[in-house]
Amino acid sequence: MKNIGMRAKRNPWRNTRNDYNMPWNDIFAAIFMAILPLIVVIFASNIIIRGTFFYSFYFTRTDVVKEIPYEIKKDQLIENFGKYMQHRKSDFQIKENSKYKPQNVFTDRGISIMENIRTIFDVSLAIGISLAVVALVIVIYLYRQKEKRLIYESFTNSVIWFSVICAIYGGALLITPIRKLIFRILYGVRFEPGDVLIQIFKTHLSSYYAIMTLILAVMMMIVIWYLMNKFVSYQKMFNKSL
């Protein structure tokens, strides 16, 4: 028994479980840094694509309504897009303003595309909300651990990642060859001649959407920066220590 005890004392792996502690605070801070820009861009994109104000701005600034070969008013299109993306309307189809045999404005193919678009944004919103909950839990945890410096540094580092995401997002929607390639992969090229939805999409809708999304995302990051400076900045911590 004595020999066993001596060998146990000489065992280099004995009682070493607590010699190394995982840097959980740093790990959580890195996760926060990585997901914050994603949350901002996801929320900004959903606010824009679901907002009636976006379609009002778009149809007012362009002449796409005049080019549509149906008797349809601008306000009808604005309301139809906005309500459908907000799930206040289940069917995307609308009929033209004609007393004699009014025709459907959108084709079955166009309706299918809008269903896919809404589903994609629904999924992205669910992911964004989940990530936002994770980020909030991390911030509360680090705040209670008195790791304000770590929170602030994670935010400042996330600005670089945010810039990269915005560059990729903007490039994908603003650079015409890339945008066409993405649309072709997602929706194919099988459209009827004079498809109204394609007419609407081709009139710079994606460009307006991308620009407004990026502007809103930057504004949201500025608000977060203000809150960080107000509650966890270096100056706030320095003043508190005095």
PDB file of C-alpha atoms in Angstrom:
ATOM      1  CA  MET A   1       0.000   0.000   0.000  1.00  0.00           C
ATOM      2  CA  LYS A   2       2.881   2.317   0.796  1.00  0.00           C
ATOM      3  CA  ASN A   3       4.376   1.746  -2.656  1.00  0.00           C
ATOM      4  CA  ILE A   4       1.049   2.526  -4.283  1.00  0.00           C
ATOM      5  CA  GLY A   5       0.846   5.804  -2.350  1.00  0.00           C
ATOM      6  CA  MET A   6       4.373   6.759  -3.379  1.00  0.00           C
ATOM      7  CA  ARG A   7       3.634   6.009  -7.029  1.00  0.00           C
ATOM      8  CA  ALA A   8       0.476   8.117  -6.816  1.00  0.00           C
ATOM      9  CA  LYS A   9       2.483  11.060  -5.499  1.00  0.00           C
ATOM     10  CA  ARG A  10       4.948  10.708  -8.363  1.00  0.00           C
ATOM     11  CA  ASN A  11       2.097  10.501 -10.921  1.00  0.00           C
ATOM     12  CA  PRO A  12       2.333  13.720 -12.990  1.00  0.00           C
ATOM     13  CA  TRP A  13      -1.419  13.568 -13.829  1.00  0.00           C
ATOM     14  CA  ARG A  14      -2.530  13.356 -10.192  1.00  0.00           C
ATOM     15  CA  ASN A  15      -4.620  16.303  -8.967  1.00  0.00           C
ATOM     16  CA  THR A  16      -3.972  18.386 -12.065  1.00  0.00           C
ATOM     17  CA  ARG A  17      -7.587  18.886 -13.056  1.00  0.00           C
ATOM     18  CA  ASN A  18      -7.759  22.309 -11.433  1.00  0.00           C
ATOM     19  CA  ASP A  19      -4.305  23.509 -12.506  1.00  0.00           C
ATOM     20  CA  TYR A  20      -5.706  24.868 -15.805  1.00  0.00           C
ATOM     21  CA  ASN A  21      -8.925  26.811 -16.002  1.00  0.00           C
ATOM     22  CA  MET A  22     -10.660  27.465 -19.298  1.00  0.00           C
ATOM     23  CA  PRO A  23     -10.701  31.204 -20.115  1.00  0.00           C
ATOM     24  CA  TRP A  24     -14.471  31.248 -20.354  1.00  0.00           C
ATOM     25  CA  ASN A  25     -14.732  35.017 -20.201  1.00  0.00           C
ATOM     26  CA  ASP A  26     -12.434  35.392 -23.206  1.00  0.00           C
ATOM     27  CA  ILE A  27     -14.321  32.678 -25.081  1.00  0.00           C
ATOM     28  CA  PHE A  28     -17.680  34.331 -24.408  1.00  0.00           C
ATOM     29  CA  ALA A  29     -16.248  37.695 -25.449  1.00  0.00           C
ATOM     30  CA  ALA A  30     -15.020  36.203 -28.733  1.00  0.00           C
ATOM     31  CA  ILE A  31     -18.467  34.730 -29.394  1.00  0.00           C
ATOM     32  CA  PHE A  32     -20.059  38.110 -28.708  1.00  0.00           C
ATOM     33  CA  MET A  33     -17.607  39.790 -31.081  1.00  0.00           C
ATOM     34  CA  ALA A  34     -18.420  37.295 -33.844  1.00  0.00           C
ATOM     35  CA  ILE A  35     -22.217  37.317 -33.609  1.00  0.00           C
ATOM     36  CA  LEU A  36     -22.911  41.010 -32.942  1.00  0.00           C
ATOM     37  CA  PRO A  37     -22.358  42.154 -36.562  1.00  0.00           C
ATOM     38  CA  LEU A  38     -24.477  39.253 -37.814  1.00  0.00           C
ATOM     39  CA  ILE A  39     -27.306  40.260 -35.492  1.00  0.00           C
ATOM     40  CA  VAL A  40     -27.178  43.873 -36.654  1.00  0.00           C
ATOM     41  CA  VAL A  41     -27.177  43.030 -40.373  1.00  0.00           C
ATOM     42  CA  ILE A  42     -29.931  40.417 -39.985  1.00  0.00           C
ATOM     43  CA  PHE A  43     -32.182  42.795 -38.050  1.00  0.00           C
ATOM     44  CA  ALA A  44     -31.491  45.690 -40.429  1.00  0.00           C
ATOM     45  CA  SER A  45     -32.241  43.589 -43.512  1.00  0.00           C
ATOM     46  CA  ASN A  46     -35.498  42.305 -42.024  1.00  0.00           C
ATOM     47  CA  ILE A  47     -36.644  45.773 -40.980  1.00  0.00           C
ATOM     48  CA  ILE A  48     -36.079  47.086 -44.498  1.00  0.00           C
ATOM     49  CA  ILE A  49     -37.550  44.169 -46.466  1.00  0.00           C
ATOM     50  CA  ARG A  50     -40.663  44.065 -44.273  1.00  0.00           C
ATOM     51  CA  GLY A  51     -41.188  47.815 -44.019  1.00  0.00           C
ATOM     52  CA  THR A  52     -43.903  49.464 -46.073  1.00  0.00           C
ATOM     53  CA  PHE A  53     -41.761  52.619 -46.078  1.00  0.00           C
ATOM     54  CA  PHE A  54     -39.151  50.837 -48.205  1.00  0.00           C
ATOM     55  CA  TYR A  55     -41.615  49.924 -50.942  1.00  0.00           C
ATOM     56  CA  SER A  56     -43.166  53.385 -50.777  1.00  0.00           C
ATOM     57  CA  PHE A  57     -39.732  54.928 -51.298  1.00  0.00           C
ATOM     58  CA  TYR A  58     -38.868  52.502 -54.085  1.00  0.00           C
ATOM     59  CA  PHE A  59     -42.055  52.792 -56.125  1.00  0.00           C
ATOM     60  CA  THR A  60     -42.071  56.573 -55.686  1.00  0.00           C
ATOM     61  CA  ARG A  61     -38.488  56.988 -56.857  1.00  0.00           C
ATOM     62  CA  THR A  62     -38.841  54.713 -59.904  1.00  0.00           C
ATOM     63  CA  ASP A  63     -41.198  54.529 -62.877  1.00  0.00           C
ATOM     64  CA  VAL A  64     -41.677  50.791 -62.624  1.00  0.00           C
ATOM     65  CA  VAL A  65     -45.445  51.129 -62.039  1.00  0.00           C
ATOM     66  CA  LYS A  66     -45.852  52.875 -65.396  1.00  0.00           C
ATOM     67  CA  GLU A  67     -44.012  50.034 -67.131  1.00  0.00           C
ATOM     68  CA  ILE A  68     -46.266  47.297 -65.750  1.00  0.00           C
ATOM     69  CA  PRO A  69     -48.749  46.166 -68.452  1.00  0.00           C
ATOM     70  CA  TYR A  70     -51.689  46.142 -66.032  1.00  0.00           C
ATOM     71  CA  GLU A  71     -53.991  48.738 -64.536  1.00  0.00           C
ATOM     72  CA  ILE A  72     -52.482  48.863 -61.099  1.00  0.00           C
ATOM     73  CA  LYS A  73     -51.871  51.703 -58.660  1.00  0.00           C
ATOM     74  CA  LYS A  74     -48.653  52.379 -56.825  1.00  0.00           C
ATOM     75  CA  ASP A  75     -50.377  52.235 -53.427  1.00  0.00           C
ATOM     76  CA  GLN A  76     -51.679  48.747 -54.213  1.00  0.00           C
ATOM     77  CA  LEU A  77     -48.178  47.447 -54.863  1.00  0.00           C
ATOM     78  CA  ILE A  78     -46.792  49.139 -51.755  1.00  0.00           C
ATOM     79  CA  GLU A  79     -49.505  47.665 -49.556  1.00  0.00           C
ATOM     80  CA  ASN A  80     -49.241  44.241 -51.177  1.00  0.00           C
ATOM     81  CA  PHE A  81     -45.471  43.899 -50.706  1.00  0.00           C
ATOM     82  CA  GLY A  82     -45.480  45.344 -47.191  1.00  0.00           C
ATOM     83  CA  LYS A  83     -48.378  43.318 -45.826  1.00  0.00           C
ATOM     84  CA  TYR A  84     -47.172  40.103 -47.425  1.00  0.00           C
ATOM     85  CA  MET A  85     -43.671  40.374 -45.975  1.00  0.00           C
ATOM     86  CA  GLN A  86     -45.158  41.245 -42.565  1.00  0.00           C
ATOM     87  CA  HIS A  87     -47.401  38.145 -42.672  1.00  0.00           C
ATOM     88  CA  ARG A  88     -50.473  40.372 -42.621  1.00  0.00           C
ATOM     89  CA  LYS A  89     -51.444  38.895 -45.979  1.00  0.00           C
ATOM     90  CA  SER A  90     -51.216  35.223 -46.887  1.00  0.00           C
ATOM     91  CA  ASP A  91     -51.615  35.486 -50.664  1.00  0.00           C
ATOM     92  CA  PHE A  92     -49.232  37.662 -52.660  1.00  0.00           C
ATOM     93  CA  GLN A  93     -51.489  37.778 -55.712  1.00  0.00           C
ATOM     94  CA  ILE A  94     -53.458  40.915 -56.600  1.00  0.00           C
ATOM     95  CA  LYS A  95     -55.778  41.715 -59.499  1.00  0.00           C
ATOM     96  CA  GLU A  96     -55.623  44.688 -61.805  1.00  0.00           C
ATOM     97  CA  ASN A  97     -58.095  47.565 -61.553  1.00  0.00           C
ATOM     98  CA  SER A  98     -60.368  46.597 -64.406  1.00  0.00           C
ATOM     99  CA  LYS A  99     -64.129  46.183 -64.352  1.00  0.00           C
ATOM    100  CA  TYR A 100     -64.050  43.752 -67.261  1.00  0.00           C
ATOM    101  CA  LYS A 101     -62.333  40.450 -66.476  1.00  0.00           C
ATOM    102  CA  PRO A 102     -59.553  41.731 -64.214  1.00  0.00           C
ATOM    103  CA  GLN A 103     -56.355  39.743 -64.650  1.00  0.00           C
ATOM    104  CA  ASN A 104     -53.913  38.508 -62.041  1.00  0.00           C
ATOM    105  CA  VAL A 105     -50.880  40.770 -61.876  1.00  0.00           C
ATOM    106  CA  PHE A 106     -48.320  38.166 -60.781  1.00  0.00           C
ATOM    107  CA  THR A 107     -47.564  34.779 -62.314  1.00  0.00           C
ATOM    108  CA  ASP A 108     -47.414  31.535 -60.351  1.00  0.00           C
ATOM    109  CA  ARG A 109     -43.646  31.596 -60.755  1.00  0.00           C
ATOM    110  CA  GLY A 110     -43.467  35.093 -59.278  1.00  0.00           C
ATOM    111  CA  ILE A 111     -45.655  34.100 -56.335  1.00  0.00           C
ATOM    112  CA  SER A 112     -43.426  31.088 -55.682  1.00  0.00           C
ATOM    113  CA  ILE A 113     -40.360  33.343 -55.635  1.00  0.00           C
ATOM    114  CA  MET A 114     -41.956  35.697 -53.116  1.00  0.00           C
ATOM    115  CA  GLU A 115     -42.891  32.743 -50.914  1.00  0.00           C
ATOM    116  CA  ASN A 116     -39.255  31.624 -50.964  1.00  0.00           C
ATOM    117  CA  ILE A 117     -38.007  35.129 -50.217  1.00  0.00           C
ATOM    118  CA  ARG A 118     -40.335  35.481 -47.246  1.00  0.00           C
ATOM    119  CA  THR A 119     -39.301  32.058 -45.937  1.00  0.00           C
ATOM    120  CA  ILE A 120     -35.617  32.971 -46.220  1.00  0.00           C
ATOM    121  CA  PHE A 121     -36.146  36.153 -44.238  1.00  0.00           C
ATOM    122  CA  ASP A 122     -38.309  34.361 -41.674  1.00  0.00           C
ATOM    123  CA  VAL A 123     -35.500  31.884 -41.068  1.00  0.00           C
ATOM    124  CA  SER A 124     -32.904  34.647 -40.911  1.00  0.00           C
ATOM    125  CA  LEU A 125     -35.028  36.556 -38.390  1.00  0.00           C
ATOM    126  CA  ALA A 126     -35.364  33.466 -36.196  1.00  0.00           C
ATOM    127  CA  ILE A 127     -31.587  33.012 -36.324  1.00  0.00           C
ATOM    128  CA  GLY A 128     -31.060  36.690 -35.548  1.00  0.00           C
ATOM    129  CA  ILE A 129     -33.356  36.580 -32.520  1.00  0.00           C
ATOM    130  CA  SER A 130     -31.605  33.455 -31.225  1.00  0.00           C
ATOM    131  CA  LEU A 131     -28.191  35.073 -31.635  1.00  0.00           C
ATOM    132  CA  ALA A 132     -29.452  38.253 -29.963  1.00  0.00           C
ATOM    133  CA  VAL A 133     -30.539  36.246 -26.921  1.00  0.00           C
ATOM    134  CA  VAL A 134     -27.101  34.608 -26.772  1.00  0.00           C
ATOM    135  CA  ALA A 135     -25.383  37.997 -27.069  1.00  0.00           C
ATOM    136  CA  LEU A 136     -27.559  39.492 -24.327  1.00  0.00           C
ATOM    137  CA  VAL A 137     -26.834  36.582 -21.984  1.00  0.00           C
ATOM    138  CA  ILE A 138     -23.098  36.959 -22.635  1.00  0.00           C
ATOM    139  CA  VAL A 139     -23.158  40.698 -21.951  1.00  0.00           C
ATOM    140  CA  ILE A 140     -25.112  40.243 -18.717  1.00  0.00           C
ATOM    141  CA  TYR A 141     -22.740  37.473 -17.606  1.00  0.00           C
ATOM    142  CA  LEU A 142     -19.584  39.473 -18.361  1.00  0.00           C
ATOM    143  CA  TYR A 143     -21.082  42.573 -16.772  1.00  0.00           C
ATOM    144  CA  ARG A 144     -21.767  40.670 -13.559  1.00  0.00           C
ATOM    145  CA  GLN A 145     -18.236  39.276 -13.732  1.00  0.00           C
ATOM    146  CA  LYS A 146     -17.027  42.897 -13.760  1.00  0.00           C
ATOM    147  CA  GLU A 147     -15.539  42.390 -17.224  1.00  0.00           C
ATOM    148  CA  LYS A 148     -16.638  45.716 -18.672  1.00  0.00           C
ATOM    149  CA  ARG A 149     -13.273  46.172 -20.353  1.00  0.00           C
ATOM    150  CA  LEU A 150     -13.707  42.845 -22.126  1.00  0.00           C
ATOM    151  CA  ILE A 151     -17.196  43.793 -23.318  1.00  0.00           C
ATOM    152  CA  TYR A 152     -15.960  47.091 -24.718  1.00  0.00           C
ATOM    153  CA  GLU A 153     -12.950  45.525 -26.431  1.00  0.00           C
ATOM    154  CA  SER A 154     -15.166  42.848 -27.982  1.00  0.00           C
ATOM    155  CA  PHE A 155     -17.422  45.515 -29.415  1.00  0.00           C
ATOM    156  CA  THR A 156     -14.568  47.573 -30.859  1.00  0.00           C
ATOM    157  CA  ASN A 157     -13.079  44.442 -32.426  1.00  0.00           C
ATOM    158  CA  SER A 158     -16.467  43.501 -33.876  1.00  0.00           C
ATOM    159  CA  VAL A 159     -16.461  46.705 -35.941  1.00  0.00           C
ATOM    160  CA  ILE A 160     -13.826  45.169 -38.228  1.00  0.00           C
ATOM    161  CA  TRP A 161     -15.927  42.026 -38.720  1.00  0.00           C
ATOM    162  CA  PHE A 162     -18.974  44.242 -39.255  1.00  0.00           C
ATOM    163  CA  SER A 163     -17.167  46.120 -42.035  1.00  0.00           C
ATOM    164  CA  VAL A 164     -16.264  42.843 -43.742  1.00  0.00           C
ATOM    165  CA  ILE A 165     -19.868  41.586 -43.592  1.00  0.00           C
ATOM    166  CA  CYS A 166     -21.193  44.879 -44.974  1.00  0.00           C
ATOM    167  CA  ALA A 167     -18.671  44.779 -47.820  1.00  0.00           C
ATOM    168  CA  ILE A 168     -19.682  41.228 -48.748  1.00  0.00           C
ATOM    169  CA  TYR A 169     -23.398  41.972 -48.370  1.00  0.00           C
ATOM    170  CA  GLY A 170     -23.207  45.167 -50.385  1.00  0.00           C
ATOM    171  CA  GLY A 171     -21.037  43.621 -53.078  1.00  0.00           C
ATOM    172  CA  ALA A 172     -23.398  40.691 -53.522  1.00  0.00           C
ATOM    173  CA  LEU A 173     -26.378  42.988 -54.139  1.00  0.00           C
ATOM    174  CA  LEU A 174     -24.790  46.046 -55.754  1.00  0.00           C
ATOM    175  CA  ILE A 175     -22.352  44.442 -58.200  1.00  0.00           C
ATOM    176  CA  THR A 176     -24.526  43.429 -61.140  1.00  0.00           C
ATOM    177  CA  PRO A 177     -22.754  40.222 -62.300  1.00  0.00           C
ATOM    178  CA  ILE A 178     -22.632  38.853 -58.742  1.00  0.00           C
ATOM    179  CA  ARG A 179     -26.264  39.780 -58.109  1.00  0.00           C
ATOM    180  CA  LYS A 180     -27.425  38.126 -61.329  1.00  0.00           C
ATOM    181  CA  LEU A 181     -25.472  34.989 -60.507  1.00  0.00           C
ATOM    182  CA  ILE A 182     -27.027  34.776 -57.029  1.00  0.00           C
ATOM    183  CA  PHE A 183     -30.541  35.322 -58.381  1.00  0.00           C
ATOM    184  CA  ARG A 184     -29.977  32.724 -61.086  1.00  0.00           C
ATOM    185  CA  ILE A 185     -28.804  30.168 -58.526  1.00  0.00           C
ATOM    186  CA  LEU A 186     -31.743  30.882 -56.209  1.00  0.00           C
ATOM    187  CA  TYR A 187     -34.568  31.351 -58.686  1.00  0.00           C
ATOM    188  CA  GLY A 188     -33.377  30.078 -62.059  1.00  0.00           C
ATOM    189  CA  VAL A 189     -34.212  31.655 -65.401  1.00  0.00           C
ATOM    190  CA  ARG A 190     -37.608  30.130 -66.202  1.00  0.00           C
ATOM    191  CA  PHE A 191     -39.912  33.146 -66.352  1.00  0.00           C
ATOM    192  CA  GLU A 192     -42.817  34.005 -68.584  1.00  0.00           C
ATOM    193  CA  PRO A 193     -42.358  36.971 -70.959  1.00  0.00           C
ATOM    194  CA  GLY A 194     -43.331  40.224 -69.255  1.00  0.00           C
ATOM    195  CA  ASP A 195     -43.276  38.771 -65.744  1.00  0.00           C
ATOM    196  CA  VAL A 196     -44.247  41.688 -63.482  1.00  0.00           C
ATOM    197  CA  LEU A 197     -42.160  40.586 -60.504  1.00  0.00           C
ATOM    198  CA  ILE A 198     -39.030  40.410 -62.666  1.00  0.00           C
ATOM    199  CA  GLN A 199     -39.815  43.873 -64.030  1.00  0.00           C
ATOM    200  CA  ILE A 200     -39.988  45.171 -60.468  1.00  0.00           C
ATOM    201  CA  PHE A 201     -36.789  43.412 -59.426  1.00  0.00           C
ATOM    202  CA  LYS A 202     -34.847  44.616 -62.460  1.00  0.00           C
ATOM    203  CA  THR A 203     -35.525  48.272 -61.696  1.00  0.00           C
ATOM    204  CA  HIS A 204     -32.799  48.513 -59.023  1.00  0.00           C
ATOM    205  CA  LEU A 205     -34.934  47.149 -56.185  1.00  0.00           C
ATOM    206  CA  SER A 206     -32.030  45.112 -54.824  1.00  0.00           C
ATOM    207  CA  SER A 207     -29.745  48.157 -54.997  1.00  0.00           C
ATOM    208  CA  TYR A 208     -32.166  50.327 -53.028  1.00  0.00           C
ATOM    209  CA  TYR A 209     -32.642  47.501 -50.557  1.00  0.00           C
ATOM    210  CA  ALA A 210     -28.899  46.952 -50.083  1.00  0.00           C
ATOM    211  CA  ILE A 211     -28.141  50.647 -49.592  1.00  0.00           C
ATOM    212  CA  MET A 212     -30.964  51.167 -47.093  1.00  0.00           C
ATOM    213  CA  THR A 213     -30.008  47.998 -45.208  1.00  0.00           C
ATOM    214  CA  LEU A 214     -26.376  49.090 -44.907  1.00  0.00           C
ATOM    215  CA  ILE A 215     -27.367  52.588 -43.790  1.00  0.00           C
ATOM    216  CA  LEU A 216     -29.684  51.187 -41.121  1.00  0.00           C
ATOM    217  CA  ALA A 217     -27.045  48.667 -40.001  1.00  0.00           C
ATOM    218  CA  VAL A 218     -24.473  51.443 -39.567  1.00  0.00           C
ATOM    219  CA  MET A 219     -27.003  53.499 -37.595  1.00  0.00           C
ATOM    220  CA  MET A 220     -27.690  50.517 -35.335  1.00  0.00           C
ATOM    221  CA  MET A 221     -23.952  50.036 -34.729  1.00  0.00           C
ATOM    222  CA  ILE A 222     -23.676  53.726 -33.832  1.00  0.00           C
ATOM    223  CA  VAL A 223     -26.474  53.307 -31.282  1.00  0.00           C
ATOM    224  CA  ILE A 224     -24.702  50.271 -29.799  1.00  0.00           C
ATOM    225  CA  TRP A 225     -21.442  52.245 -29.733  1.00  0.00           C
ATOM    226  CA  TYR A 226     -23.229  55.031 -27.836  1.00  0.00           C
ATOM    227  CA  LEU A 227     -24.602  52.552 -25.296  1.00  0.00           C
ATOM    228  CA  MET A 228     -21.166  50.965 -24.892  1.00  0.00           C
ATOM    229  CA  ASN A 229     -19.588  54.355 -24.271  1.00  0.00           C
ATOM    230  CA  LYS A 230     -22.312  55.230 -21.818  1.00  0.00           C
ATOM    231  CA  PHE A 231     -22.140  52.066 -19.717  1.00  0.00           C
ATOM    232  CA  VAL A 232     -18.918  50.106 -20.267  1.00  0.00           C
ATOM    233  CA  SER A 233     -16.361  52.384 -21.917  1.00  0.00           C
ATOM    234  CA  TYR A 234     -12.858  52.935 -20.567  1.00  0.00           C
ATOM    235  CA  GLN A 235     -13.794  56.473 -19.560  1.00  0.00           C
ATOM    236  CA  LYS A 236     -16.810  55.196 -17.613  1.00  0.00           C
ATOM    237  CA  MET A 237     -14.677  52.624 -15.792  1.00  0.00           C
ATOM    238  CA  PHE A 238     -11.955  55.206 -15.078  1.00  0.00           C
ATOM    239  CA  ASN A 239     -14.407  57.724 -13.644  1.00  0.00           C
ATOM    240  CA  LYS A 240     -15.992  55.020 -11.490  1.00  0.00           C
ATOM    241  CA  SER A 241     -12.602  54.007 -10.111  1.00  0.00           C
ATOM    242  CA  LEU A 242     -11.970  57.614  -9.064  1.00  0.00           C
TER     243      LEU A 242
END
